[in-house]
């Protein structure tokens, strides 16, 4: 396991912003994880689990506790028939590539989502009509020192949420995904097409956390933001992407506070203009 003190969180978030985590652990096994969690509980240190940090806004003041990262040291993937088992730190892009190479369809929608399996399960990540809940057979969850297997139903998936979204004491350690056999070339073609659409429509050339807001019922966040006249609107280095107004981007020197202030202003303007309350999809960590 790796351990650092005062580790800048801008190295671990796709926004490329965020102050120091007092303690930063990168775990490589369930044993590591149990050890760190026990230590945090014994010493009453608050903690947050992260994956690839692709849906996080961490305060410039940092995090006065332990950030526990489950990422590339905890990312084994195995295939048996139509079933893929993966550890929580495995990137969706990697799992999708393994699925493709084994002639298994179902993961194509997720191949361009830059998160880990753990983060994707917690958020019930989705795109292009697919969601993690469509594939999940079961999820291994560590809680109170024990790993328990949850069925898809027990995970209580909803739009960008699961039973873990508000439950800090539960940690995804791995999951089992059920896919279907299909032609490898067709799977590759679909993945390439979806990734082409992403590159065309999303500001992937700038740091961001993807869609900043959840899709409000009956609307599209990006359209509401654009129609509120906010395309290209900037606070400090944070900007509403003119390419896709649903994305707040870091134009180079944004602070987390710039991004946070922009999120607040967007919400206020959209509410004043359309009476729609936008809820951030991005998870906010630390004090603002
Ligand atoms: C360019 C871009 C495009 C994106 N496109 C999409 C998209 O199409 N669809 C979509 O749904 N999302 C999208 N996202 C957002 C993001 O990639 C997803 O939400 C992803 O699932 C987050 O995974 P992560 O590993 O980065 O999680 P993190 O951002 O590190 O964490 C997200 C949340 O999950 C928790 N968490 C992470 N790992 C675990 C674990 N093992 N156990 C318990 N809790 C955990 C964290 O505490 C946090 O609350 C995009 C982001 C970017 C930057």
Short mmCIF file of C-alpha atoms and ligand atoms in Angstrom, two decimals:
data_model
loop_
_atom_site.label_atom_id
_atom_site.label_comp_id
_atom_site.label_asym_id
_atom_site.label_seq_id
_atom_site.Cartn_x
_atom_site.Cartn_y
_atom_site.Cartn_z
CA UNK A 1 0.00 0.00 0.00
CA UNK A 2 1.19 3.53 -0.71
CA UNK A 3 0.86 6.28 1.89
CA UNK A 4 1.46 10.04 1.60
CA UNK A 5 0.87 12.98 3.88
CA UNK A 6 -0.50 16.28 2.60
CA UNK A 7 -1.00 14.83 -0.86
CA UNK A 8 -2.35 17.42 -3.35
CA UNK A 9 -5.73 16.22 -4.55
CA UNK A 10 -5.29 17.97 -7.88
CA UNK A 11 -3.14 14.95 -8.84
CA UNK A 12 -6.10 12.64 -8.21
CA UNK A 13 -9.07 14.48 -9.70
CA UNK A 14 -9.92 14.95 -13.39
CA UNK A 15 -10.75 18.62 -12.64
CA UNK A 16 -7.05 18.89 -11.74
CA UNK A 17 -7.92 21.01 -8.71
CA UNK A 18 -8.06 20.43 -4.96
CA UNK A 19 -5.85 21.04 -1.93
CA UNK A 20 -3.99 18.52 0.22
CA UNK A 21 -5.45 15.41 1.78
CA UNK A 22 -3.99 15.15 5.28
CA UNK A 23 -3.49 11.40 4.73
CA UNK A 24 -3.65 9.66 1.37
CA UNK A 25 -3.66 5.87 1.03
CA UNK A 26 -3.59 3.89 -2.17
CA UNK A 27 -4.64 0.38 -1.23
CA UNK A 28 -3.83 -2.82 -3.09
CA UNK A 29 -5.91 -5.44 -1.27
CA UNK A 30 -8.93 -5.97 0.96
CA UNK A 31 -6.53 -6.57 3.85
CA UNK A 32 -4.98 -3.10 3.26
CA UNK A 33 -8.41 -1.59 3.15
CA UNK A 34 -9.55 -3.21 6.39
CA UNK A 35 -6.32 -2.11 8.08
CA UNK A 36 -6.70 1.53 7.02
CA UNK A 37 -10.40 1.65 7.88
CA UNK A 38 -9.73 0.14 11.33
CA UNK A 39 -7.01 2.72 11.93
CA UNK A 40 -9.29 5.58 10.87
CA UNK A 41 -12.11 4.29 13.08
CA UNK A 42 -9.80 3.74 16.09
CA UNK A 43 -8.22 7.18 15.78
CA UNK A 44 -11.53 8.84 14.85
CA UNK A 45 -10.10 10.10 11.56
CA UNK A 46 -12.75 10.86 8.96
CA UNK A 47 -12.22 9.23 5.59
CA UNK A 48 -13.47 9.19 2.02
CA UNK A 49 -13.02 6.46 -0.55
CA UNK A 50 -12.19 7.53 -4.09
CA UNK A 51 -11.53 5.82 -7.42
CA UNK A 52 -10.22 7.81 -10.37
CA UNK A 53 -11.55 11.12 -9.02
CA UNK A 54 -13.51 11.71 -12.23
CA UNK A 55 -16.65 12.84 -10.44
CA UNK A 56 -15.10 14.84 -7.60
CA UNK A 57 -14.68 18.46 -6.62
CA UNK A 58 -12.28 18.68 -3.67
CA UNK A 59 -11.91 21.96 -1.74
CA UNK A 60 -8.77 24.07 -2.22
CA UNK A 61 -8.44 23.83 1.57
CA UNK A 62 -8.01 20.10 1.12
CA UNK A 63 -9.44 17.33 3.23
CA UNK A 64 -8.72 17.11 6.94
CA UNK A 65 -8.80 13.32 7.06
CA UNK A 66 -7.85 10.26 5.05
CA UNK A 67 -8.50 9.82 1.35
CA UNK A 68 -8.41 6.13 0.50
CA UNK A 69 -7.93 5.46 -3.17
CA UNK A 70 -9.01 2.19 -4.78
CA UNK A 71 -7.46 2.35 -8.22
CA UNK A 72 -4.77 0.71 -10.33
CA UNK A 73 -3.27 -1.39 -7.53
CA UNK A 74 -6.61 -3.08 -6.97
CA UNK A 75 -7.82 -3.82 -10.48
CA UNK A 76 -7.76 -7.52 -11.35
CA UNK A 77 -10.19 -8.64 -14.05
CA UNK A 78 -11.16 -12.24 -14.87
CA UNK A 79 -13.50 -13.74 -17.46
CA UNK A 80 -15.49 -16.95 -17.30
CA UNK A 81 -18.03 -17.56 -20.06
CA UNK A 82 -20.33 -14.54 -20.19
CA UNK A 83 -19.27 -13.34 -16.75
CA UNK A 84 -16.59 -10.77 -15.91
CA UNK A 85 -15.41 -10.36 -12.34
CA UNK A 86 -13.38 -7.29 -11.56
CA UNK A 87 -11.88 -5.55 -8.55
CA UNK A 88 -13.22 -2.11 -7.70
CA UNK A 89 -10.17 -0.21 -8.97
CA UNK A 90 -10.43 -1.58 -12.53
CA UNK A 91 -11.13 1.19 -15.04
CA UNK A 92 -14.34 0.83 -17.05
CA UNK A 93 -12.31 1.34 -20.25
CA UNK A 94 -10.13 -1.66 -19.32
CA UNK A 95 -13.11 -3.87 -18.48
CA UNK A 96 -14.80 -2.83 -21.74
CA UNK A 97 -11.62 -3.74 -23.67
CA UNK A 98 -11.45 -7.15 -21.95
CA UNK A 99 -15.14 -7.72 -22.77
CA UNK A 100 -14.53 -6.82 -26.42
CA UNK A 101 -11.47 -9.07 -26.66
CA UNK A 102 -13.56 -11.94 -25.30
CA UNK A 103 -16.45 -11.30 -27.70
CA UNK A 104 -18.80 -10.04 -24.97
CA UNK A 105 -21.24 -7.19 -25.57
CA UNK A 106 -22.90 -4.86 -23.03
CA UNK A 107 -20.00 -2.73 -21.78
CA UNK A 108 -19.64 -0.57 -24.89
CA UNK A 109 -21.59 2.37 -23.41
CA UNK A 110 -19.13 2.53 -20.50
CA UNK A 111 -15.88 2.35 -22.45
CA UNK A 112 -15.52 6.16 -22.56
CA UNK A 113 -16.49 6.85 -18.94
CA UNK A 114 -13.19 7.63 -17.18
CA UNK A 115 -14.03 6.01 -13.84
CA UNK A 116 -13.29 2.86 -11.89
CA UNK A 117 -15.76 0.04 -11.44
CA UNK A 118 -16.20 1.06 -7.77
CA UNK A 119 -17.05 4.68 -8.63
CA UNK A 120 -19.31 3.57 -11.48
CA UNK A 121 -21.26 1.18 -9.25
CA UNK A 122 -21.73 3.83 -6.53
CA UNK A 123 -22.90 6.39 -9.10
CA UNK A 124 -24.75 3.89 -11.31
CA UNK A 125 -22.81 5.52 -14.15
CA UNK A 126 -24.49 5.52 -17.52
CA UNK A 127 -24.34 6.82 -21.06
CA UNK A 128 -25.97 6.30 -24.46
CA UNK A 129 -28.96 4.45 -23.02
CA UNK A 130 -26.96 2.05 -20.82
CA UNK A 131 -26.36 2.06 -17.06
CA UNK A 132 -24.26 -0.06 -14.75
CA UNK A 133 -27.41 -1.57 -13.23
CA UNK A 134 -28.18 -3.24 -16.59
CA UNK A 135 -25.03 -5.37 -16.26
CA UNK A 136 -24.48 -5.92 -12.58
CA UNK A 137 -25.05 -9.43 -11.30
CA UNK A 138 -23.68 -8.73 -7.82
CA UNK A 139 -21.46 -6.30 -5.92
CA UNK A 140 -19.00 -7.11 -3.14
CA UNK A 141 -19.29 -4.53 -0.39
CA UNK A 142 -17.03 -4.13 2.63
CA UNK A 143 -18.78 -2.87 5.72
CA UNK A 144 -17.93 -3.35 9.44
CA UNK A 145 -14.85 -5.40 8.48
CA UNK A 146 -16.84 -7.97 6.45
CA UNK A 147 -17.35 -8.37 2.72
CA UNK A 148 -20.93 -9.13 1.77
CA UNK A 149 -22.25 -9.88 -1.71
CA UNK A 150 -25.20 -7.67 -2.72
CA UNK A 151 -27.53 -8.61 -5.55
CA UNK A 152 -28.36 -6.01 -8.18
CA UNK A 153 -31.75 -5.51 -6.52
CA UNK A 154 -30.20 -4.99 -3.09
CA UNK A 155 -28.00 -2.24 -4.55
CA UNK A 156 -31.16 -0.09 -4.98
CA UNK A 157 -29.87 1.52 -8.15
CA UNK A 158 -31.54 4.68 -9.40
CA UNK A 159 -30.56 7.56 -11.65
CA UNK A 160 -26.91 8.21 -10.70
CA UNK A 161 -27.37 6.64 -7.30
CA UNK A 162 -27.19 3.38 -5.38
CA UNK A 163 -27.44 2.19 -1.80
CA UNK A 164 -23.84 3.39 -1.36
CA UNK A 165 -24.28 6.96 -2.56
CA UNK A 166 -25.13 8.31 0.88
CA UNK A 167 -23.62 5.50 2.94
CA UNK A 168 -20.03 6.35 3.78
CA UNK A 169 -19.48 3.17 5.76
CA UNK A 170 -19.80 0.90 2.71
CA UNK A 171 -16.97 0.27 0.25
CA UNK A 172 -17.21 -1.50 -3.10
CA UNK A 173 -14.39 -4.03 -3.41
CA UNK A 174 -15.48 -5.70 -6.64
CA UNK A 175 -18.39 -6.70 -8.83
CA UNK A 176 -19.64 -9.39 -11.16
CA UNK A 177 -20.96 -8.32 -14.54
CA UNK A 178 -23.07 -10.43 -16.87
CA UNK A 179 -22.64 -9.81 -20.62
CA UNK A 180 -23.76 -11.46 -23.85
CA UNK A 181 -21.72 -13.08 -26.61
CA UNK A 182 -21.40 -11.07 -29.82
CA UNK A 183 -19.13 -10.46 -32.76
CA UNK A 184 -15.85 -8.79 -31.70
CA UNK A 185 -15.73 -6.57 -34.78
CA UNK A 186 -19.28 -5.30 -34.12
CA UNK A 187 -18.39 -4.54 -30.50
CA UNK A 188 -15.26 -2.64 -31.60
CA UNK A 189 -17.27 -0.69 -34.15
CA UNK A 190 -19.85 0.35 -31.54
CA UNK A 191 -17.15 1.39 -29.08
CA UNK A 192 -15.37 3.46 -31.70
CA UNK A 193 -18.63 5.12 -32.73
CA UNK A 194 -19.60 6.05 -29.17
CA UNK A 195 -16.14 7.39 -28.45
CA UNK A 196 -16.25 9.40 -31.69
CA UNK A 197 -19.55 10.95 -30.53
CA UNK A 198 -18.00 11.79 -27.15
CA UNK A 199 -14.99 13.50 -28.73
CA UNK A 200 -17.29 15.43 -31.06
CA UNK A 201 -19.74 16.64 -28.41
CA UNK A 202 -17.78 16.82 -25.15
CA UNK A 203 -14.93 19.19 -24.22
CA UNK A 204 -12.49 16.32 -23.59
CA UNK A 205 -9.56 18.63 -24.31
CA UNK A 206 -10.11 20.36 -20.93
CA UNK A 207 -10.09 18.97 -17.39
CA UNK A 208 -13.62 18.44 -16.07
CA UNK A 209 -15.71 15.94 -14.13
CA UNK A 210 -18.07 15.19 -17.00
CA UNK A 211 -21.65 16.43 -16.66
CA UNK A 212 -21.67 18.79 -13.71
CA UNK A 213 -25.39 18.39 -13.01
CA UNK A 214 -27.85 15.54 -13.03
CA UNK A 215 -30.47 15.55 -15.76
CA UNK A 216 -33.55 17.27 -14.29
CA UNK A 217 -36.79 15.48 -15.07
CA UNK A 218 -38.20 16.60 -18.39
CA UNK A 219 -35.17 18.72 -19.29
CA UNK A 220 -31.50 18.60 -20.27
CA UNK A 221 -29.17 20.48 -17.92
CA UNK A 222 -26.89 21.59 -20.78
CA UNK A 223 -29.76 23.11 -22.75
CA UNK A 224 -31.20 24.94 -19.73
CA UNK A 225 -27.73 26.37 -19.02
CA UNK A 226 -27.21 27.40 -22.64
CA UNK A 227 -30.69 28.95 -22.90
CA UNK A 228 -29.98 30.89 -19.69
CA UNK A 229 -27.22 32.65 -21.63
CA UNK A 230 -24.36 31.05 -19.74
CA UNK A 231 -22.41 29.43 -22.60
CA UNK A 232 -18.75 30.42 -22.15
CA UNK A 233 -19.51 32.19 -18.85
CA UNK A 234 -16.39 32.26 -16.63
CA UNK A 235 -15.50 32.66 -13.00
CA UNK A 236 -11.70 32.75 -12.59
CA UNK A 237 -10.41 29.77 -14.56
CA UNK A 238 -13.71 27.87 -14.46
CA UNK A 239 -15.94 28.10 -17.51
CA UNK A 240 -19.25 26.78 -18.82
CA UNK A 241 -18.01 24.86 -21.85
CA UNK A 242 -19.33 26.44 -25.06
CA UNK A 243 -18.95 22.99 -26.68
CA UNK A 244 -21.31 21.38 -24.14
CA UNK A 245 -22.92 23.67 -21.56
CA UNK A 246 -23.54 20.74 -19.23
CA UNK A 247 -19.80 20.63 -18.54
CA UNK A 248 -17.95 23.04 -16.26
CA UNK A 249 -14.32 22.97 -17.40
CA UNK A 250 -11.01 24.04 -15.96
CA UNK A 251 -9.48 26.32 -18.59
CA UNK A 252 -6.04 25.98 -16.99
CA UNK A 253 -5.79 27.88 -13.75
CA UNK A 254 -9.17 27.23 -12.11
CA UNK A 255 -9.36 26.69 -8.40
CA UNK A 256 -11.97 24.42 -6.86
CA UNK A 257 -13.55 27.57 -5.40
CA UNK A 258 -13.92 29.04 -8.93
CA UNK A 259 -15.68 25.83 -10.01
CA UNK A 260 -17.87 25.79 -6.91
CA UNK A 261 -18.84 29.46 -7.33
CA UNK A 262 -19.69 28.84 -10.97
CA UNK A 263 -21.87 25.85 -10.00
CA UNK A 264 -23.76 28.08 -7.53
CA UNK A 265 -24.23 30.84 -10.11
CA UNK A 266 -25.43 28.41 -12.77
CA UNK A 267 -27.98 26.96 -10.35
CA UNK A 268 -29.26 30.42 -9.38
CA UNK A 269 -29.53 31.66 -12.97
CA UNK A 270 -31.28 28.51 -14.23
CA UNK A 271 -33.67 28.58 -11.28
CA UNK A 272 -34.48 32.25 -11.82
CA UNK A 273 -34.98 31.74 -15.56
CA UNK A 274 -36.78 28.40 -15.68
CA UNK A 275 -37.75 27.52 -12.11
CA UNK A 276 -35.75 24.30 -12.41
CA UNK A 277 -33.44 23.31 -9.58
CA UNK A 278 -30.24 21.71 -10.89
CA UNK A 279 -28.69 19.12 -8.62
CA UNK A 280 -24.91 18.62 -8.91
CA UNK A 281 -23.87 15.18 -10.13
CA UNK A 282 -20.30 15.98 -9.08
CA UNK A 283 -19.53 14.88 -5.52
CA UNK A 284 -18.24 17.73 -3.35
CA UNK A 285 -15.55 16.98 -0.76
CA UNK A 286 -14.29 19.35 1.95
CA UNK A 287 -15.32 22.87 2.96
CA UNK A 288 -16.30 25.65 0.54
C1 LIG B 1 -14.77 13.52 -19.41
C2 LIG B 1 -15.73 12.82 -18.49
C3 LIG B 1 -16.83 12.16 -19.00
C4 LIG B 1 -17.74 11.50 -18.15
N1 LIG B 1 -18.79 10.86 -18.69
C5 LIG B 1 -19.65 10.22 -17.89
C6 LIG B 1 -20.77 9.52 -18.44
O1 LIG B 1 -20.96 9.44 -19.64
N2 LIG B 1 -21.62 8.91 -17.57
C7 LIG B 1 -21.45 8.96 -16.21
O2 LIG B 1 -22.27 8.36 -15.49
N3 LIG B 1 -20.40 9.61 -15.68
C8 LIG B 1 -19.51 10.24 -16.47
N4 LIG B 1 -18.45 10.90 -15.92
C9 LIG B 1 -18.32 10.99 -14.44
C10 LIG B 1 -17.48 9.87 -13.81
O3 LIG B 1 -16.54 9.35 -14.72
C11 LIG B 1 -18.36 8.74 -13.28
O4 LIG B 1 -19.25 9.19 -12.28
C12 LIG B 1 -17.51 7.59 -12.69
O5 LIG B 1 -18.34 6.50 -12.44
C13 LIG B 1 -16.79 7.97 -11.40
O6 LIG B 1 -15.84 6.95 -11.12
P1 LIG B 1 -14.50 7.27 -10.30
O7 LIG B 1 -13.77 5.99 -10.10
O8 LIG B 1 -13.74 8.35 -10.93
O9 LIG B 1 -15.13 7.74 -8.92
P2 LIG B 1 -14.73 9.00 -8.02
O10 LIG B 1 -14.98 10.26 -8.77
O11 LIG B 1 -13.37 8.79 -7.46
O12 LIG B 1 -15.84 8.86 -6.87
C14 LIG B 1 -17.20 9.05 -7.16
C15 LIG B 1 -18.04 8.69 -5.91
O13 LIG B 1 -17.93 7.29 -5.67
C16 LIG B 1 -17.36 7.02 -4.39
N5 LIG B 1 -16.47 5.87 -4.58
C17 LIG B 1 -15.53 5.68 -5.54
N6 LIG B 1 -15.02 4.43 -5.47
C18 LIG B 1 -15.66 3.80 -4.45
C19 LIG B 1 -15.59 2.49 -3.87
N7 LIG B 1 -14.76 1.55 -4.35
N8 LIG B 1 -16.41 2.20 -2.82
C20 LIG B 1 -17.27 3.14 -2.31
N9 LIG B 1 -17.37 4.40 -2.80
C21 LIG B 1 -16.58 4.73 -3.87
C22 LIG B 1 -16.65 8.32 -3.99
O14 LIG B 1 -16.60 8.49 -2.60
C23 LIG B 1 -17.55 9.36 -4.65
O15 LIG B 1 -18.68 9.63 -3.84
C24 LIG B 1 -17.53 11.55 -16.75
C25 LIG B 1 -16.40 12.20 -16.23
C26 LIG B 1 -15.50 12.84 -17.09
C27 LIG B 1 -14.29 13.52 -16.51
#
